[in-house]
mmCIF file with all atom_site columns, C-alpha atoms in Angstrom:
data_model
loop_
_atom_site.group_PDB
_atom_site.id
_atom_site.type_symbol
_atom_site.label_atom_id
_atom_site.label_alt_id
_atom_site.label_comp_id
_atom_site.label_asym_id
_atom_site.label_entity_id
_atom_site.label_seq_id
_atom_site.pdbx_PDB_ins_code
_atom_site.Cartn_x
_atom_site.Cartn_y
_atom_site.Cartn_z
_atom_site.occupancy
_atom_site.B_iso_or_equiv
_atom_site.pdbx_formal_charge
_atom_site.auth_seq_id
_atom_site.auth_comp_id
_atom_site.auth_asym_id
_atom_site.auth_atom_id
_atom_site.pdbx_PDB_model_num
ATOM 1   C CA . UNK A 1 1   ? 75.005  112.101 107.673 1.00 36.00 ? 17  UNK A CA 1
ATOM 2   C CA . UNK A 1 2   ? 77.471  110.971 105.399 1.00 47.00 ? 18  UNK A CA 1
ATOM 3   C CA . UNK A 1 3   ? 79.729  107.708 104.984 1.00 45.00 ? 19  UNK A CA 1
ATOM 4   C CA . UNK A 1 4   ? 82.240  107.292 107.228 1.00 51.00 ? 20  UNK A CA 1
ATOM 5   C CA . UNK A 1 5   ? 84.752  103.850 106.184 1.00 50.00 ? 21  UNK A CA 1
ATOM 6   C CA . UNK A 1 6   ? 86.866  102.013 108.170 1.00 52.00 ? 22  UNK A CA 1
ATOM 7   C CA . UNK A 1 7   ? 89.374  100.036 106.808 1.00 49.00 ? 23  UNK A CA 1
ATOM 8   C CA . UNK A 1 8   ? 90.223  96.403  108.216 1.00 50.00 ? 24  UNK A CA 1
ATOM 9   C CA . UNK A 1 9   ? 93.568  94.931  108.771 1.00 53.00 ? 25  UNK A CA 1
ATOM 10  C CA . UNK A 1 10  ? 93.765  92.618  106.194 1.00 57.00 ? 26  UNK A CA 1
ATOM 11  C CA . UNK A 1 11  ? 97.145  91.869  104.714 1.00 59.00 ? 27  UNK A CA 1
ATOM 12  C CA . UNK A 1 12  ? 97.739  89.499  101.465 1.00 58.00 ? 28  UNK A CA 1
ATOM 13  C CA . UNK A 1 13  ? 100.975 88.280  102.073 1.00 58.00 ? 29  UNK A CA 1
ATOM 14  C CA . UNK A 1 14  ? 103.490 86.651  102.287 1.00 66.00 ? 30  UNK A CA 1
ATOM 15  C CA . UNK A 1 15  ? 105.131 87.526  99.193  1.00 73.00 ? 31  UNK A CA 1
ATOM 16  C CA . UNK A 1 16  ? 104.661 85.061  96.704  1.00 73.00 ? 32  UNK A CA 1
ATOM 17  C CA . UNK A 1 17  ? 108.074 83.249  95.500  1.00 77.00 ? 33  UNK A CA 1
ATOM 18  C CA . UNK A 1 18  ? 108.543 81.323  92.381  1.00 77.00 ? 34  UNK A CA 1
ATOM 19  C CA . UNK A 1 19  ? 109.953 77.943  92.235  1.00 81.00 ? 35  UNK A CA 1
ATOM 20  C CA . UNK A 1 20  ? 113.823 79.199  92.686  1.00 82.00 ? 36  UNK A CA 1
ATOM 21  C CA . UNK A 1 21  ? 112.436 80.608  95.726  1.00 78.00 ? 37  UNK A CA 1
ATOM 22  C CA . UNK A 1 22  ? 113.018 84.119  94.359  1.00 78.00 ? 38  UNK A CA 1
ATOM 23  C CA . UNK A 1 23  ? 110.108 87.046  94.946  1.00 79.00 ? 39  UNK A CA 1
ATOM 24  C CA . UNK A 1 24  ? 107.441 87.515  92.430  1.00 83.00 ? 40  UNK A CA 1
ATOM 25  C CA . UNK A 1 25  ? 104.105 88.825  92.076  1.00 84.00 ? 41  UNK A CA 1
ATOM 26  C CA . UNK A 1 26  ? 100.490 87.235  92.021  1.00 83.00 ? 42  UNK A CA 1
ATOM 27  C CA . UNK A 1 27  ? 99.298  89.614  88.816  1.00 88.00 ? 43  UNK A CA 1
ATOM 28  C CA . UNK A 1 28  ? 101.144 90.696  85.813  1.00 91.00 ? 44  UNK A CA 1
ATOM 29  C CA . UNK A 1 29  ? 102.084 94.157  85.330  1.00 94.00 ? 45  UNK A CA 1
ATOM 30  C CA . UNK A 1 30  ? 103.932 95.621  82.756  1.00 94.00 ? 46  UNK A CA 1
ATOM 31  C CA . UNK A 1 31  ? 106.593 94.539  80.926  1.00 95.00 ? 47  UNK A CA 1
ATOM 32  C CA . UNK A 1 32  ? 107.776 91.416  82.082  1.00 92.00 ? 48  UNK A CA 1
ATOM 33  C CA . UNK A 1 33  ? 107.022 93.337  85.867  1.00 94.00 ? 49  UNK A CA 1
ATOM 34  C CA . UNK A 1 34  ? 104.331 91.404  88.619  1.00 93.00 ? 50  UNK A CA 1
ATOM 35  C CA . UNK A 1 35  ? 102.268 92.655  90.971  1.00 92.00 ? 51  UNK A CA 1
ATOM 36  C CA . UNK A 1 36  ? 100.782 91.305  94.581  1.00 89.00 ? 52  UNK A CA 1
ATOM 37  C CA . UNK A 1 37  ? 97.613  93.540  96.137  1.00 89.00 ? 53  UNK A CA 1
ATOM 38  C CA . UNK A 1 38  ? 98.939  93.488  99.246  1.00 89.00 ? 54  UNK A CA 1
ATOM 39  C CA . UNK A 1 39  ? 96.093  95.499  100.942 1.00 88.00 ? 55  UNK A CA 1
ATOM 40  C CA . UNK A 1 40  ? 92.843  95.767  99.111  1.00 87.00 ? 56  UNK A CA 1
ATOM 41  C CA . UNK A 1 41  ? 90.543  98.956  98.625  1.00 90.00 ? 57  UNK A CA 1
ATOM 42  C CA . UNK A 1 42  ? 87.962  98.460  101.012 1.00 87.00 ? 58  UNK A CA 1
ATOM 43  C CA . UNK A 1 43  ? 85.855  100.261 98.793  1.00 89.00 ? 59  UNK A CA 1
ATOM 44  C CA . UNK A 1 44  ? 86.799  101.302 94.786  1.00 90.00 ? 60  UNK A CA 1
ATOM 45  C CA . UNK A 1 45  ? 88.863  104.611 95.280  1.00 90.00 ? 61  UNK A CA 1
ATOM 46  C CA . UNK A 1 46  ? 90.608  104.203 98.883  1.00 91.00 ? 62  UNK A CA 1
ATOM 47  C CA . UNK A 1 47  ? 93.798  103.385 98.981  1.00 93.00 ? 63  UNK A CA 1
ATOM 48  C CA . UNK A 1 48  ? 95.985  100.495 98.694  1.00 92.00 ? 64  UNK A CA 1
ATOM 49  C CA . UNK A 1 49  ? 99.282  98.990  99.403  1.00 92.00 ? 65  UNK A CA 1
ATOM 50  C CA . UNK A 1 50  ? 101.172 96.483  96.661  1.00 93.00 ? 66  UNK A CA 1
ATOM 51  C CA . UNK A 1 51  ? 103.910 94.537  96.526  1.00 93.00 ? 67  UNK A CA 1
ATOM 52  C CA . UNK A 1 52  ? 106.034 95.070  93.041  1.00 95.00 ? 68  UNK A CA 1
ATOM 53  C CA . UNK A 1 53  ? 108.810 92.829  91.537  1.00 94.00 ? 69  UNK A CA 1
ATOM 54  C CA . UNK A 1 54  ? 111.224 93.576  88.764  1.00 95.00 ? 70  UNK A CA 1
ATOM 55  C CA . UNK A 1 55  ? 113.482 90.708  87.467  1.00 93.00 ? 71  UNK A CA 1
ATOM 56  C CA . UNK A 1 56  ? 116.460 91.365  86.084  1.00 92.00 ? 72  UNK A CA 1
ATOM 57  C CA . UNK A 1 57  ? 117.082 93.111  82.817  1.00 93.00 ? 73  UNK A CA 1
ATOM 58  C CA . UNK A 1 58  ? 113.773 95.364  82.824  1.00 93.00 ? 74  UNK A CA 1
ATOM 59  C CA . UNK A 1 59  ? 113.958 98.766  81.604  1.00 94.00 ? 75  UNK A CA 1
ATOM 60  C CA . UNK A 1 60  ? 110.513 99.646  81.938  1.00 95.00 ? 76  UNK A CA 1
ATOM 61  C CA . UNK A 1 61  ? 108.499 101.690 79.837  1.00 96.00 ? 77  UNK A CA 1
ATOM 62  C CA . UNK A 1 62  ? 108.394 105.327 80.985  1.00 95.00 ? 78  UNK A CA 1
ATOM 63  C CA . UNK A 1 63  ? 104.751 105.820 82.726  1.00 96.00 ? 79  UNK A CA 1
ATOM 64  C CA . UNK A 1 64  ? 102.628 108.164 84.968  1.00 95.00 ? 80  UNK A CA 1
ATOM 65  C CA . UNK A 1 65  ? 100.282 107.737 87.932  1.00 95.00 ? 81  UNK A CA 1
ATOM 66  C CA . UNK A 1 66  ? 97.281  110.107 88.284  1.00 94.00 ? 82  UNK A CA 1
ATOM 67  C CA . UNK A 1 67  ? 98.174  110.315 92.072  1.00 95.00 ? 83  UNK A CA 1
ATOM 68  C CA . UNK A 1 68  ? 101.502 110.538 94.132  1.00 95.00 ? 84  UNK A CA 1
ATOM 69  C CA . UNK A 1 69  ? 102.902 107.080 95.313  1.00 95.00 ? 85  UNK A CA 1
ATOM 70  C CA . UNK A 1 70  ? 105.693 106.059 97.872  1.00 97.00 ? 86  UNK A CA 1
ATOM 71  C CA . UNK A 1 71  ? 107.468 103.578 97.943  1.00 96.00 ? 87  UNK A CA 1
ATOM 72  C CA . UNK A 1 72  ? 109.783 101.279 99.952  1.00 96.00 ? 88  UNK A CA 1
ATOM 73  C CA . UNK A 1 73  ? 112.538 99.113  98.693  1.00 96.00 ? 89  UNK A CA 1
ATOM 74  C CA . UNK A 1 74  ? 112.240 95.585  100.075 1.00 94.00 ? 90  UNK A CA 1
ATOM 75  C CA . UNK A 1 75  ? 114.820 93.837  98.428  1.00 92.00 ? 91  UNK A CA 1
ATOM 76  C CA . UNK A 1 76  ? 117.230 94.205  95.149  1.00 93.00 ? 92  UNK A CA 1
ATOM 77  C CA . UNK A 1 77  ? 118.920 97.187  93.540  1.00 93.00 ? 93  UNK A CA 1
ATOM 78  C CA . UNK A 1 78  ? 117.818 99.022  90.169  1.00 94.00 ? 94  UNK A CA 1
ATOM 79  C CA . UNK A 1 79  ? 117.041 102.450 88.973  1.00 94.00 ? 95  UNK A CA 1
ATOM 80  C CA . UNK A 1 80  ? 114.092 104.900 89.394  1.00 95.00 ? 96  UNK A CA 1
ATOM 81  C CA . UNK A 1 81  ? 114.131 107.415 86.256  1.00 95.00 ? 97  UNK A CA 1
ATOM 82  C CA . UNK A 1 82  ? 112.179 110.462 86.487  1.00 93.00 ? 98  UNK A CA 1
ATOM 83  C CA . UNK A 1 83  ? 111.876 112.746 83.743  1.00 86.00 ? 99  UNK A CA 1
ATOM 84  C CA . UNK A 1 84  ? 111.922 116.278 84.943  1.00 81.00 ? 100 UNK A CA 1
ATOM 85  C CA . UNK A 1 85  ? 111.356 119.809 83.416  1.00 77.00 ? 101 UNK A CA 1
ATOM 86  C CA . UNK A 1 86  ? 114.757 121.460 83.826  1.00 78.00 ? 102 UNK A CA 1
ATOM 87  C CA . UNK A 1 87  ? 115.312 125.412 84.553  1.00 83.00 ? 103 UNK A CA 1
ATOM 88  C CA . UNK A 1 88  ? 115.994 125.752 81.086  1.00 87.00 ? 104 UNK A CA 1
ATOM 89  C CA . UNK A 1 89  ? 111.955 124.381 80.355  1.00 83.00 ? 105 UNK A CA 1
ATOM 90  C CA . UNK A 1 90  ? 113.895 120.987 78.656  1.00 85.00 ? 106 UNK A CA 1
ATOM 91  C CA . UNK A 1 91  ? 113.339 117.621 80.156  1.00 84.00 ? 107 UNK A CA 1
ATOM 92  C CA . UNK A 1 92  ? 116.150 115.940 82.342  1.00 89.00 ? 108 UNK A CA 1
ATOM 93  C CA . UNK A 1 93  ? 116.566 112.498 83.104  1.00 91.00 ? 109 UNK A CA 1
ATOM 94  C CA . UNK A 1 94  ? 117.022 112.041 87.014  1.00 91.00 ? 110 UNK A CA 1
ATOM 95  C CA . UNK A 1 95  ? 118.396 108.541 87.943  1.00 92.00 ? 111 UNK A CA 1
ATOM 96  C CA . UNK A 1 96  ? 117.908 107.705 91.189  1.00 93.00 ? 112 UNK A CA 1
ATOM 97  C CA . UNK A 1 97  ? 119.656 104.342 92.687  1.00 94.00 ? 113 UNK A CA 1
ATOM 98  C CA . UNK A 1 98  ? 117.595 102.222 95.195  1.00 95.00 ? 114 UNK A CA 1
ATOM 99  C CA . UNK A 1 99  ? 118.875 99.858  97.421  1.00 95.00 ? 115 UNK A CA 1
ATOM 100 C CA . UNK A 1 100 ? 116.838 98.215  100.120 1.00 95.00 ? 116 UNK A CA 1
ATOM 101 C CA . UNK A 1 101 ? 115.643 100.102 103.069 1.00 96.00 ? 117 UNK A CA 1
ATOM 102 C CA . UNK A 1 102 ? 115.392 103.338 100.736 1.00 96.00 ? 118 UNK A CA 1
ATOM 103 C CA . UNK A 1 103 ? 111.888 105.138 101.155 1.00 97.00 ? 119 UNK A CA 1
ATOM 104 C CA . UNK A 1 104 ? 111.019 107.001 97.768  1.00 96.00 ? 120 UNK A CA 1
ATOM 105 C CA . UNK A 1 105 ? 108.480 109.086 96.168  1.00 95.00 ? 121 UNK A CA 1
ATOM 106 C CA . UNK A 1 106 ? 106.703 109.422 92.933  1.00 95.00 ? 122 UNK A CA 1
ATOM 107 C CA . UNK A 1 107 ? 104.723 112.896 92.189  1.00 94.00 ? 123 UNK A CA 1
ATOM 108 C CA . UNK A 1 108 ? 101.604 112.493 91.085  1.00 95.00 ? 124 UNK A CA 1
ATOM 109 C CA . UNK A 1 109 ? 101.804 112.888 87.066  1.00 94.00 ? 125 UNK A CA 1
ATOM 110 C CA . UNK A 1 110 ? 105.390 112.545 87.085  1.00 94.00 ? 126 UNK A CA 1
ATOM 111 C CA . UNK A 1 111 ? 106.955 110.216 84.188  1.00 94.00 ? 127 UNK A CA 1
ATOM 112 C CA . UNK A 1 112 ? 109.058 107.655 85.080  1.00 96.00 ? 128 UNK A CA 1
ATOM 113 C CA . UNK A 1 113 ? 110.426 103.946 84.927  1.00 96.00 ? 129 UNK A CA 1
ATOM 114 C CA . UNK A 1 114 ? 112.313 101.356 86.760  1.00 96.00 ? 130 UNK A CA 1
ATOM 115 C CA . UNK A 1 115 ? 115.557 99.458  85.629  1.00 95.00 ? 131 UNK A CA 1
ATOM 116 C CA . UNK A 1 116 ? 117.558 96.845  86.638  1.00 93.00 ? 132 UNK A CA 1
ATOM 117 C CA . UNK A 1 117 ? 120.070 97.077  84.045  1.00 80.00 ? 133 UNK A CA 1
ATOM 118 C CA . UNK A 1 118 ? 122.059 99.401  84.932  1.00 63.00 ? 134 UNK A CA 1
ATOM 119 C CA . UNK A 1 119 ? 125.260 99.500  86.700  1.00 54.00 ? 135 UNK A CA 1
ATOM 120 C CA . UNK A 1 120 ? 123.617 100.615 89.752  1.00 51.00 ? 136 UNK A CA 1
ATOM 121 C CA . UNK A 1 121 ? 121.631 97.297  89.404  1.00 47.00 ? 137 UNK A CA 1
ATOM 122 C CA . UNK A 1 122 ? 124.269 95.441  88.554  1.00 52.00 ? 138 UNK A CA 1
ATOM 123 C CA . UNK A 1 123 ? 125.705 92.557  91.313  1.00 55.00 ? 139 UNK A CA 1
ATOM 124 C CA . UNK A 1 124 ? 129.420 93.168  90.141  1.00 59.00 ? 140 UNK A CA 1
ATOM 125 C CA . UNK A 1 125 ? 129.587 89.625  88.926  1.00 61.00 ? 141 UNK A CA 1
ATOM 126 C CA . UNK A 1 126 ? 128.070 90.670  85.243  1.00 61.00 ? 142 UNK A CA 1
ATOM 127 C CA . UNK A 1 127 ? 124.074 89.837  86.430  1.00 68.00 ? 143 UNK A CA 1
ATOM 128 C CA . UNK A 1 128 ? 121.606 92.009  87.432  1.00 80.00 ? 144 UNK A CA 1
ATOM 129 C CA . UNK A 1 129 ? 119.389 91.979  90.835  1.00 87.00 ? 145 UNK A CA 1
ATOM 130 C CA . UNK A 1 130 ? 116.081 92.063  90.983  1.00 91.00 ? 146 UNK A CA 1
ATOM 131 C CA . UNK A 1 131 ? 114.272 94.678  92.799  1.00 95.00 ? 147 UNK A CA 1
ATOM 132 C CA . UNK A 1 132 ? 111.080 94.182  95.022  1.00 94.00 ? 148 UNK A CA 1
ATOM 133 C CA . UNK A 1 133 ? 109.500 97.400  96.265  1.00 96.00 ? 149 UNK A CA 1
ATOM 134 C CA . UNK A 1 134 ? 106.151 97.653  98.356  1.00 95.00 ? 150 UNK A CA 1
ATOM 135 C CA . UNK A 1 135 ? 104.045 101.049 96.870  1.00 96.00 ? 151 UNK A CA 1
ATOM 136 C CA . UNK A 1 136 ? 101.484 103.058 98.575  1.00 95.00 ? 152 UNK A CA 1
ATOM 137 C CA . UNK A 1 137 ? 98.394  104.234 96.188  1.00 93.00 ? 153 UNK A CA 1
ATOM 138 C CA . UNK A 1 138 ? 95.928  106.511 97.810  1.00 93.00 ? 154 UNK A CA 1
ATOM 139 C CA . UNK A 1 139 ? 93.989  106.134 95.102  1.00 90.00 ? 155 UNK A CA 1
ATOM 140 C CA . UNK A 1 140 ? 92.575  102.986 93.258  1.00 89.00 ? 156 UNK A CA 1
ATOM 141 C CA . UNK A 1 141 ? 90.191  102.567 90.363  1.00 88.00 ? 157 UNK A CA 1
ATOM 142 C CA . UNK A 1 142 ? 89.129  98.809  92.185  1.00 86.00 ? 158 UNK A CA 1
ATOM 143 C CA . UNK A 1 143 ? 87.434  97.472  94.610  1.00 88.00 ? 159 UNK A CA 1
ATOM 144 C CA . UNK A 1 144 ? 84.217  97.035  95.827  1.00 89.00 ? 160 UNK A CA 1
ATOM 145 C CA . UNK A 1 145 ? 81.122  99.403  95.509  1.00 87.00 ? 161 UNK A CA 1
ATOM 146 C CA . UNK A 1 146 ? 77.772  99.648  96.890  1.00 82.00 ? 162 UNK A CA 1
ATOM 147 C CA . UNK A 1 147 ? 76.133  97.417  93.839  1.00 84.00 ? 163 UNK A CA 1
ATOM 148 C CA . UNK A 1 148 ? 79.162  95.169  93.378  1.00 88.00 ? 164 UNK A CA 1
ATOM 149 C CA . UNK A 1 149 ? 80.820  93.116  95.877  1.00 88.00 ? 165 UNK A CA 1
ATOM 150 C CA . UNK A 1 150 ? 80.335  89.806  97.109  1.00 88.00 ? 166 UNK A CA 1
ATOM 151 C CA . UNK A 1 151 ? 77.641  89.446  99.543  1.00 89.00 ? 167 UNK A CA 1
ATOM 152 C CA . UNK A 1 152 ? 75.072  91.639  97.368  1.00 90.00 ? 168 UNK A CA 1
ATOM 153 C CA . UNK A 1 153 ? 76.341  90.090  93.645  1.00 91.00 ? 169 UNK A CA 1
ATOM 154 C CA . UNK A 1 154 ? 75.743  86.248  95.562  1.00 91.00 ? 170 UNK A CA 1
ATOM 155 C CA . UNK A 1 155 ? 72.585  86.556  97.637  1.00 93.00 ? 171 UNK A CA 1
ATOM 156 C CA . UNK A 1 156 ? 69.833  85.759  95.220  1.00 94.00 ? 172 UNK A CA 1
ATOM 157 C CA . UNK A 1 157 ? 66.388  86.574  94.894  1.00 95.00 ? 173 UNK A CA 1
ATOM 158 C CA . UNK A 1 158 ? 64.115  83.863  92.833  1.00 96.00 ? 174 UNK A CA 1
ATOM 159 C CA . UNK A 1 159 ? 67.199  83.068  91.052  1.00 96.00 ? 175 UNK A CA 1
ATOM 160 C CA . UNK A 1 160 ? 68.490  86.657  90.295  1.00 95.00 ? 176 UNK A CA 1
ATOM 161 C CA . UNK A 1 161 ? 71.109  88.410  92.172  1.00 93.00 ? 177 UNK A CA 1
ATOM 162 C CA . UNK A 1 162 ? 70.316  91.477  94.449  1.00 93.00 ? 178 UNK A CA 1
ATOM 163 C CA . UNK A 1 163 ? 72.878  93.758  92.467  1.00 91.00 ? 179 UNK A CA 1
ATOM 164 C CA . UNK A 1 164 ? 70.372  93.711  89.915  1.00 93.00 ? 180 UNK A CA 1
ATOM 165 C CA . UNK A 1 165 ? 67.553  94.479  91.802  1.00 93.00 ? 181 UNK A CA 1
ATOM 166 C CA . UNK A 1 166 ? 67.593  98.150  92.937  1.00 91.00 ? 182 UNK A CA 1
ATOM 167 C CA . UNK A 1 167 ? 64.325  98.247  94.896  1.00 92.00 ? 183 UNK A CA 1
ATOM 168 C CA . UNK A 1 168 ? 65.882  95.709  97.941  1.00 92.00 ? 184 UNK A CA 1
ATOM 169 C CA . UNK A 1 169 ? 69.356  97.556  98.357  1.00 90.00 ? 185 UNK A CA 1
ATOM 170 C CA . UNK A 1 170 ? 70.153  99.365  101.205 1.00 89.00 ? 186 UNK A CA 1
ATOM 171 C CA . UNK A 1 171 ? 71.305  102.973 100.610 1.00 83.00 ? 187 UNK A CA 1
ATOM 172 C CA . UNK A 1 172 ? 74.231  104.299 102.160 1.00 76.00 ? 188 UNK A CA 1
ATOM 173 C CA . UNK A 1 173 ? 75.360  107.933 101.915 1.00 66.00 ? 189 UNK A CA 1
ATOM 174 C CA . UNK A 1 174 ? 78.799  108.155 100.555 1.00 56.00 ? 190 UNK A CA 1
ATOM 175 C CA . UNK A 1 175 ? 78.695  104.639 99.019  1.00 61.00 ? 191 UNK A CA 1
ATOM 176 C CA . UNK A 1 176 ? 78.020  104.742 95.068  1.00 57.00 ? 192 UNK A CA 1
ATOM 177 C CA . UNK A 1 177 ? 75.068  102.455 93.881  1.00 50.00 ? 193 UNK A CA 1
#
């Protein structure tokens, strides 16, 4: 009786480069950070998979996720701070350097930022890398639902789309309306 979804194999890729031919992302993030969807939400809520770039100098400002992610370093070097509760019931600072290859994960609620300024991100020559990582979510807050996505918001009915007509739209357990 109920819902069952099947994702697609749709990737968004390839990375998108800038005009040096260095990575970047497609959205903005935070600061000064982009962000490429790599793998859409089929539907608002399942998971997704994006790509995340960090120029140099970022030291970014210290953040939580409302679900666990992991992580893969593509490309670059920097810094993943977490801020922990120590035995003593303080918070410590845990640095941990990522270089690419390096698999990582992020507890869900857990504060933390990413740096490139650091030594660890440093290229020896006085500049800083950048650092590309691609992130699993298994959680989103976008996509598509059952009244709002593309075929139902553009097929029209006497000049007003089906989304806002509730008495023509299929039902669907497990799919909100």
């Amino acid at each position: 009786n109920s819902y069952k979804n099947r994702s697609m194999f749709t990737i968004g890729g390839p990375l998108e480069t800038d005009s040096n031919g260095e990575l970047t992302g497609a959205l903005p993030y935070i600061d000064g950070c982009t962000d490429t969807i790599l793998i859409h939400p089929q539907i608002q809520g399942t998971p997704c998979l994006n790509h995340l770039h960090f120029p140099p100098h970022i030291r970014q400002t210290r953040h939580t996720h409302p679900s666990g992610r992991v992580g893969i370093v593509v490309r670059g070097m920097g810094d993943c701070v977490l801020v922990e509760e120590g035995d003593d019931g303080r918070d410590m600072t845990v640095r941990i350097p990522l270089r690419p290859g390096m698999v990582f994960v992020i507890p869900k609620d857990a504060a933390h930022a990413f740096e490139t300024t650091t030594t660890m991100g440093n290229n020896g020559d006085g500049s800083c890398s950048t650092l590309d990582v691609v992130a699993f979510h298994p959680d989103s807050d976008y996509g598509p639902t059952g009244t709002d996505h593309p075929m139902v918001n553009r097929t029209m009915v006497g000049g007003v789309s089906a989304s806002l007509i509730p008495s023509i739209q299929t039902s669907m357990n497990g799919v909100d309306k």
